[in-house]
Short mmCIF file of C-alpha atoms and ligand atoms in Angstrom, two decimals:
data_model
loop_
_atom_site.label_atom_id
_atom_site.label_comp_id
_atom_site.label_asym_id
_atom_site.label_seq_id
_atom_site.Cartn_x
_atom_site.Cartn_y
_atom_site.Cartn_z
CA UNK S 2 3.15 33.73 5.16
CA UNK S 3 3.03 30.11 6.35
CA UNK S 4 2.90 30.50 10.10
CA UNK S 5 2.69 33.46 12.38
CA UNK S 6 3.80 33.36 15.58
CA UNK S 7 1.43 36.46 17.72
CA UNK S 8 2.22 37.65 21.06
CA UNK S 9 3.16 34.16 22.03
CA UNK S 10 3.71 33.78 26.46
CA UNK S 11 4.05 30.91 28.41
CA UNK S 12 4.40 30.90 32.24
CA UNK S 13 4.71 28.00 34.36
CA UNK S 14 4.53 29.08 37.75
CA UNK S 15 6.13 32.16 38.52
CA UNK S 16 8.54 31.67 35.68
CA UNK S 17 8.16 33.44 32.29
CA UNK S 18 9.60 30.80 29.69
CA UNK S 19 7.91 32.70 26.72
CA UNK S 20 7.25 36.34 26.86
CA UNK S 21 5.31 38.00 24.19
CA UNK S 22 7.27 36.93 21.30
CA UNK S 23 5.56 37.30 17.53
CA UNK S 24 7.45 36.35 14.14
CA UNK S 25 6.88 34.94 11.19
CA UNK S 26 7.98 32.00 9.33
CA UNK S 27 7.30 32.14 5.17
CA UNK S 28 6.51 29.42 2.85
CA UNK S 29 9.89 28.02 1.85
CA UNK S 30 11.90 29.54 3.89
CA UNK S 31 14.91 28.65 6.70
CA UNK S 32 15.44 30.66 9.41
CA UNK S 33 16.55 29.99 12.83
CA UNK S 34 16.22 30.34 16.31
CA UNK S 35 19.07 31.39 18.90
CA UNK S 36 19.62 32.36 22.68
CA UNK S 37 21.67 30.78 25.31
CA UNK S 38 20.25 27.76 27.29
CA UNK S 39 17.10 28.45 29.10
CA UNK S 40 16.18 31.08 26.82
CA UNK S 41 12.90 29.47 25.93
CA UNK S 42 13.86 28.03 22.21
CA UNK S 43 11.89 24.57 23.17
CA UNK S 44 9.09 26.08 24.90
CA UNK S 45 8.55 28.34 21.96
CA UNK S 46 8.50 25.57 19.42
CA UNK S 47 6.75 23.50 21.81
CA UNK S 48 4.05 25.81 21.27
CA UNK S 49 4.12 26.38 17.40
CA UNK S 50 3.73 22.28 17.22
CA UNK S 51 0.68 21.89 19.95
CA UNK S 52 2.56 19.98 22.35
CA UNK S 53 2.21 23.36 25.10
CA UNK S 54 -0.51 24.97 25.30
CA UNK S 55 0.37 28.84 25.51
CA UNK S 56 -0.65 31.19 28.28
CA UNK S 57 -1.64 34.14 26.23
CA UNK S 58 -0.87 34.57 22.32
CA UNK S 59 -1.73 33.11 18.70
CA UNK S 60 -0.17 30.74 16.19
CA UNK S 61 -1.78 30.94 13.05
CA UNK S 62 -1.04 28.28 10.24
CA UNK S 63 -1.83 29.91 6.86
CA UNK S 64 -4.31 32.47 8.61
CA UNK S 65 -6.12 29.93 10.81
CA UNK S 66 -5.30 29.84 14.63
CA UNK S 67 -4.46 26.83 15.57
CA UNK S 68 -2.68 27.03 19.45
CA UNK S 69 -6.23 25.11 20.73
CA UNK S 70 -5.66 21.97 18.33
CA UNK S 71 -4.24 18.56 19.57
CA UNK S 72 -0.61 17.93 18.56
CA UNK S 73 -1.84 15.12 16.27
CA UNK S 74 -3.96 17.25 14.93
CA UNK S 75 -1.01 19.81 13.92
CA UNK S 76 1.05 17.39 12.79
CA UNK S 77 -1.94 15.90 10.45
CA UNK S 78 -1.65 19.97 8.74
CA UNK S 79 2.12 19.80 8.19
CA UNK S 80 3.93 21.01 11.26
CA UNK S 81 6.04 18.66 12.56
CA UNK S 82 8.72 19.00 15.66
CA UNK S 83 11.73 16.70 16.21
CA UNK S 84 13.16 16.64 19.70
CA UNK S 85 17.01 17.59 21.26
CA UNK S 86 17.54 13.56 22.40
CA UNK S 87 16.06 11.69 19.67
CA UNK S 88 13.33 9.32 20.82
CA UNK S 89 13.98 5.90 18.95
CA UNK S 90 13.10 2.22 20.67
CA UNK S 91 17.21 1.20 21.13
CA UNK S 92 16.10 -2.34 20.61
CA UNK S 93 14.37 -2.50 17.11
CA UNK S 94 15.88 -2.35 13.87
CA UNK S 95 16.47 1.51 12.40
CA UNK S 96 13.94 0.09 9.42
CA UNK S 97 11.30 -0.51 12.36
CA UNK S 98 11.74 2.59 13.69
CA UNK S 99 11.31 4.35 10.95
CA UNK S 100 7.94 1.71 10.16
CA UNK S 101 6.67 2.69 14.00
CA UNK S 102 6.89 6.39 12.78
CA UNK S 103 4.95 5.73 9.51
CA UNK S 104 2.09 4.22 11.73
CA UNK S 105 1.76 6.85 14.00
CA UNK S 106 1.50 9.35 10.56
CA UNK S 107 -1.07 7.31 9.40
CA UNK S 108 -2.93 7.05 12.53
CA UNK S 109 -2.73 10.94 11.95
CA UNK S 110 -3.87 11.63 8.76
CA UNK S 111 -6.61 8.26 9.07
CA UNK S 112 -7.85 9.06 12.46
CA UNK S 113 -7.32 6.08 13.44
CA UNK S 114 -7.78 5.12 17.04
CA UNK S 115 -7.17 1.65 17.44
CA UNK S 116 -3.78 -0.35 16.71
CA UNK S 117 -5.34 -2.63 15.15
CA UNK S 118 -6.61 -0.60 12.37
CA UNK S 119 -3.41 0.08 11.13
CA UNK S 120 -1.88 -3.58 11.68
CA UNK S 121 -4.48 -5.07 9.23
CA UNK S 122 -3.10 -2.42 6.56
CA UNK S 123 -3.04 -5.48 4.18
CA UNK S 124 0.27 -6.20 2.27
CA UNK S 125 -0.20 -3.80 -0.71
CA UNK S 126 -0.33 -0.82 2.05
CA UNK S 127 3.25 -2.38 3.89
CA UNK S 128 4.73 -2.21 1.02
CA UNK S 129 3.86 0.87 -0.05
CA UNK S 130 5.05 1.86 3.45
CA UNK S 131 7.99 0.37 3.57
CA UNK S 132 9.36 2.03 -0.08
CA UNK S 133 8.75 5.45 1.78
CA UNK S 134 11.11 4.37 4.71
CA UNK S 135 13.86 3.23 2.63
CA UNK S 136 13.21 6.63 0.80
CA UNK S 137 13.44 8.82 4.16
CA UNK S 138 16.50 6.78 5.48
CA UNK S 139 18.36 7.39 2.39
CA UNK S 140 17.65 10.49 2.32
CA UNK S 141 19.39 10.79 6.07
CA UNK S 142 22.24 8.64 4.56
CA UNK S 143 20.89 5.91 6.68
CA UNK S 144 20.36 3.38 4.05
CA UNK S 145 23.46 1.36 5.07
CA UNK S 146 22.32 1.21 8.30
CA UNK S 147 19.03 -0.32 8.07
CA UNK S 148 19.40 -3.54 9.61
CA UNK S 149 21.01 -2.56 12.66
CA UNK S 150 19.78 -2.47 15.87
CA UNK S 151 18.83 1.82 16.54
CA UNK S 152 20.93 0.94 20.20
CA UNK S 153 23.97 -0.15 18.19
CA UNK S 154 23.92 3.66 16.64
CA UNK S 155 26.12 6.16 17.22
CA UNK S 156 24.80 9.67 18.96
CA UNK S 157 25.06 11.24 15.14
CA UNK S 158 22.98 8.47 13.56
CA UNK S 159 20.56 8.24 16.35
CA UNK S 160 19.84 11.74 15.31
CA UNK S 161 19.91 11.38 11.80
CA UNK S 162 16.87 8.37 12.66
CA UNK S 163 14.77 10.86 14.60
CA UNK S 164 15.01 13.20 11.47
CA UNK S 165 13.96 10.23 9.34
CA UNK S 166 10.74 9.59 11.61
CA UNK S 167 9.75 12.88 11.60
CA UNK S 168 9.82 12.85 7.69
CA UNK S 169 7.57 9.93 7.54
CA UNK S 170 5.43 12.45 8.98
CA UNK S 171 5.69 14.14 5.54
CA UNK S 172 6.08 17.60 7.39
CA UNK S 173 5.40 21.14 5.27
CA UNK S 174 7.19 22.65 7.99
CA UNK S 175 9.71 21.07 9.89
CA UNK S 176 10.29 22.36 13.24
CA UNK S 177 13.90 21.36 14.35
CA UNK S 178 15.13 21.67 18.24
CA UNK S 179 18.70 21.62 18.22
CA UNK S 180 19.73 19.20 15.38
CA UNK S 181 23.45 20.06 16.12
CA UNK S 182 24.06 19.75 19.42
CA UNK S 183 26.13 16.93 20.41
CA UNK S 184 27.65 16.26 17.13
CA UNK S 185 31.11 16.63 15.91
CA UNK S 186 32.08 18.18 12.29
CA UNK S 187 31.85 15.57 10.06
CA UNK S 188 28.35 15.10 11.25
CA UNK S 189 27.29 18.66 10.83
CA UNK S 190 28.57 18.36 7.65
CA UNK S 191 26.73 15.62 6.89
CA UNK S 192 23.32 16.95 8.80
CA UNK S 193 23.72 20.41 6.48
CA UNK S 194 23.56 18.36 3.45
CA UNK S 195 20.22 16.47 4.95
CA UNK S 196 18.48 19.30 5.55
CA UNK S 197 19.39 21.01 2.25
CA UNK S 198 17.87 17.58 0.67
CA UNK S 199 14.78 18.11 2.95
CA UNK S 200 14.34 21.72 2.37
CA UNK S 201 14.88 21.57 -1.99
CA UNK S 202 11.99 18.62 -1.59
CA UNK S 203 9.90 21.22 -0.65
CA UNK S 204 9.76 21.61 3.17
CA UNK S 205 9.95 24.64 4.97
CA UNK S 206 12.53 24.79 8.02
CA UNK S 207 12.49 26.35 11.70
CA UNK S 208 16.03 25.70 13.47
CA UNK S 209 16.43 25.83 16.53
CA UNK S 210 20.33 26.24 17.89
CA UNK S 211 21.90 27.08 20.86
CA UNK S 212 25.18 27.90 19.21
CA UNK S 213 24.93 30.11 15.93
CA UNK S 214 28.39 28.71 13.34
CA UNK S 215 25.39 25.76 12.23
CA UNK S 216 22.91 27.99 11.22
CA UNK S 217 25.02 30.91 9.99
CA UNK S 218 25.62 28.71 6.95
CA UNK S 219 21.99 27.68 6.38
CA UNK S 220 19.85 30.27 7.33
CA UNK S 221 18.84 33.18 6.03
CA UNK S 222 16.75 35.08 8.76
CA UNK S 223 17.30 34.29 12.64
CA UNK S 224 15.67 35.44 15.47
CA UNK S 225 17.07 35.65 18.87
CA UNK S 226 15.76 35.10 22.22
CA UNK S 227 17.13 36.20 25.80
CA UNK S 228 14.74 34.95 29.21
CA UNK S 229 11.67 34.28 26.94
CA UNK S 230 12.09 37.68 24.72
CA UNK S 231 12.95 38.73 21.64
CA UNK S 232 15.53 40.51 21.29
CA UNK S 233 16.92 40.77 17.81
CA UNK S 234 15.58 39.33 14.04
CA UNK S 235 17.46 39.81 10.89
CA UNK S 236 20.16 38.07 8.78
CA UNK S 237 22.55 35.60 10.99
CA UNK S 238 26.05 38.03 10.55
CA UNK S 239 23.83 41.21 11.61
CA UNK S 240 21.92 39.24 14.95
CA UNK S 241 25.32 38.01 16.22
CA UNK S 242 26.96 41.79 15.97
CA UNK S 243 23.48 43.13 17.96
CA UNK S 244 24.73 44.70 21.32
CA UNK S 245 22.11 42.75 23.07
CA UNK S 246 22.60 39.74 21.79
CA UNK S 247 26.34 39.62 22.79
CA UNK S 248 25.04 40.62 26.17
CA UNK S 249 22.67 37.94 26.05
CA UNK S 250 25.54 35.44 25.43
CA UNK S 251 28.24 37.07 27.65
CA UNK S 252 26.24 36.90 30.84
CA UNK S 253 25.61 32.99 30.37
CA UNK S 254 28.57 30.62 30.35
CA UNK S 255 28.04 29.80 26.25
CA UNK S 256 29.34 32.27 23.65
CA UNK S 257 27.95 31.55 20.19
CA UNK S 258 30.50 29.94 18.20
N1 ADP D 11 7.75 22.15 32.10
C1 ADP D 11 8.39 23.17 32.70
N2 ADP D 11 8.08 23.54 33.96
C2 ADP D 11 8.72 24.57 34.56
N3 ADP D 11 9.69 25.32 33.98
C3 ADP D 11 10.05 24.99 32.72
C4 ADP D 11 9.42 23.90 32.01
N4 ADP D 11 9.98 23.81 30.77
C5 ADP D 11 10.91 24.79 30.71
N5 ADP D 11 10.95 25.50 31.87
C6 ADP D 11 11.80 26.66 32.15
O1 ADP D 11 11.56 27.61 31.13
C7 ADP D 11 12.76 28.26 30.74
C8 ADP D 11 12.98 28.06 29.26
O2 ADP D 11 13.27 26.69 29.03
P1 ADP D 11 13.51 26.12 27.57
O3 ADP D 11 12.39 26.51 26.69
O4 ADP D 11 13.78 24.67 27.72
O5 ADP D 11 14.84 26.89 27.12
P2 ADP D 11 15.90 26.52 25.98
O6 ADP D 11 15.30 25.49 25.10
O7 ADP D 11 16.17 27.82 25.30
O8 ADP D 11 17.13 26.02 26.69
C9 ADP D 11 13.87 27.67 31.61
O9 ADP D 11 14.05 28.52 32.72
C10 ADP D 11 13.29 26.34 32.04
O10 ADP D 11 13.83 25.93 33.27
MG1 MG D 12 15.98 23.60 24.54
#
């Protein structure tokens, strides 16, 4: 296995986001993860990436626990999370967005702690740099969109540019929190065929979706969450007919669609 997820809890207060959950994710893989809204799908991947730290439990990253490390430090071994509202500067270019991203990877895997260590790169480096984010954003279908301006971009492509940032990160596993939501057809479409690119590259995928018709047709294995616990794992058709898992949807105001 490539990660394993052990008894996994996070409280904040009196509130139980995350409550004893354990899975596993295996090398190559895609599976997902469901539940209504404030379920505790971010908080969970929060975790796995080492932006929380967890109240009680283990994430283990080929056999080695690693819930203690920094987030930079996580993302330096492979595991890389993108966020719900993508997190671009509006007024640079999508090409220097995607260059901001490629310093911050390098700042991770130099240990690096001073800008200017990575600013005197030296030409040879930029360019080497710079092929990689043409690579990335045409591999999101962003290569006609270079030039502009990441404000001038539409919800869909703004999303499509935080995937791209996060692959400059050159994730093994790519921790996704709701790449779907907010987009129309075409652009699921279109975000289905990215992530089938990203995945046959070699990456491993953890989606996280709120609704279930995105992931039906890309994953394999899901597991569902209801008020921090799992409730039900197995393949997407079977989860969505568990008893529980209807109930967990029923009682909220979103059906899975
Ligand atoms: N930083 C926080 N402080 C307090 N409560 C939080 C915090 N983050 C999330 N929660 C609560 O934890 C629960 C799970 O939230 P979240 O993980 O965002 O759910 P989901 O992503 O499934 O919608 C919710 O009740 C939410 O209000
Ligand atoms: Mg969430």
């Amino acid at each position: 296995m490539l990660l394993e997820v052990r008894g996994l809890t996070k409280r904040f207060m009196g509130l139980t986001a995350v409550s004893d959950v354990s899975f596993t994710v295996e090398p190559g893989e895609i599976m997902g993860i469901i539940g209504p809204n404030g379920s505790g799908k971010t908080t969970l991947l929060s975790m796995m990436a080492g932006l929380l730290a967890p109240t009680a439990g283990a994430v283990r990253w080929q056999g080695e626990e690693i819930q203690h490390l920094r987030p930079d430090v996580i993302a330096a071994r492979g595991i890389v999370k993108t966020f719900q509202n993508p997190q671009v500067f509006a007024e640079l270019t999508v090409f220097d967005n995607a260059m901001v991203a490629t310093h911050l990877a390098l700042k991770r895997s130099r240990g690096a702690r001073r800008l200017g260590e990575l600013v005197g790169l030296g030409r040879a480096a930029e360019r080497t740099l710079a092929g990689q984010v043409a690579e990335a954003l045409a591999l999101c279908n962003l290569g006609g969109a270079t030039r502009q301006l990441a404000g001038n971009l539409s919800y869909g492509e703004e999303k499509m540019l935080g995937l791209a940032m996060a692959l400059m990160c050159r994730p093994r596993l790519l921790l996704l929190d709701e790449p779907a939501s907010g987009l129309g057809r075409e652009e699921i479409d279109n975000l289905v065929a990215v992530l089938t690119k990203v995945h046959a590259a070699g990456a491993t995928l953890c989606i996280v979706d709120h609704k279930v018709g995105f992931l039906r047709g890309i994953a394999r294995r899901v597991i569902a969450l209801d008020h921090g616990e799992k409730i039900a794992e197995g393949p997407p058709e079977a989860v969505l007919e568990n008893p529980a898992v209807i109930e967990a949807y029923l009682g909220r105001a979103h059906a899975p669609a």
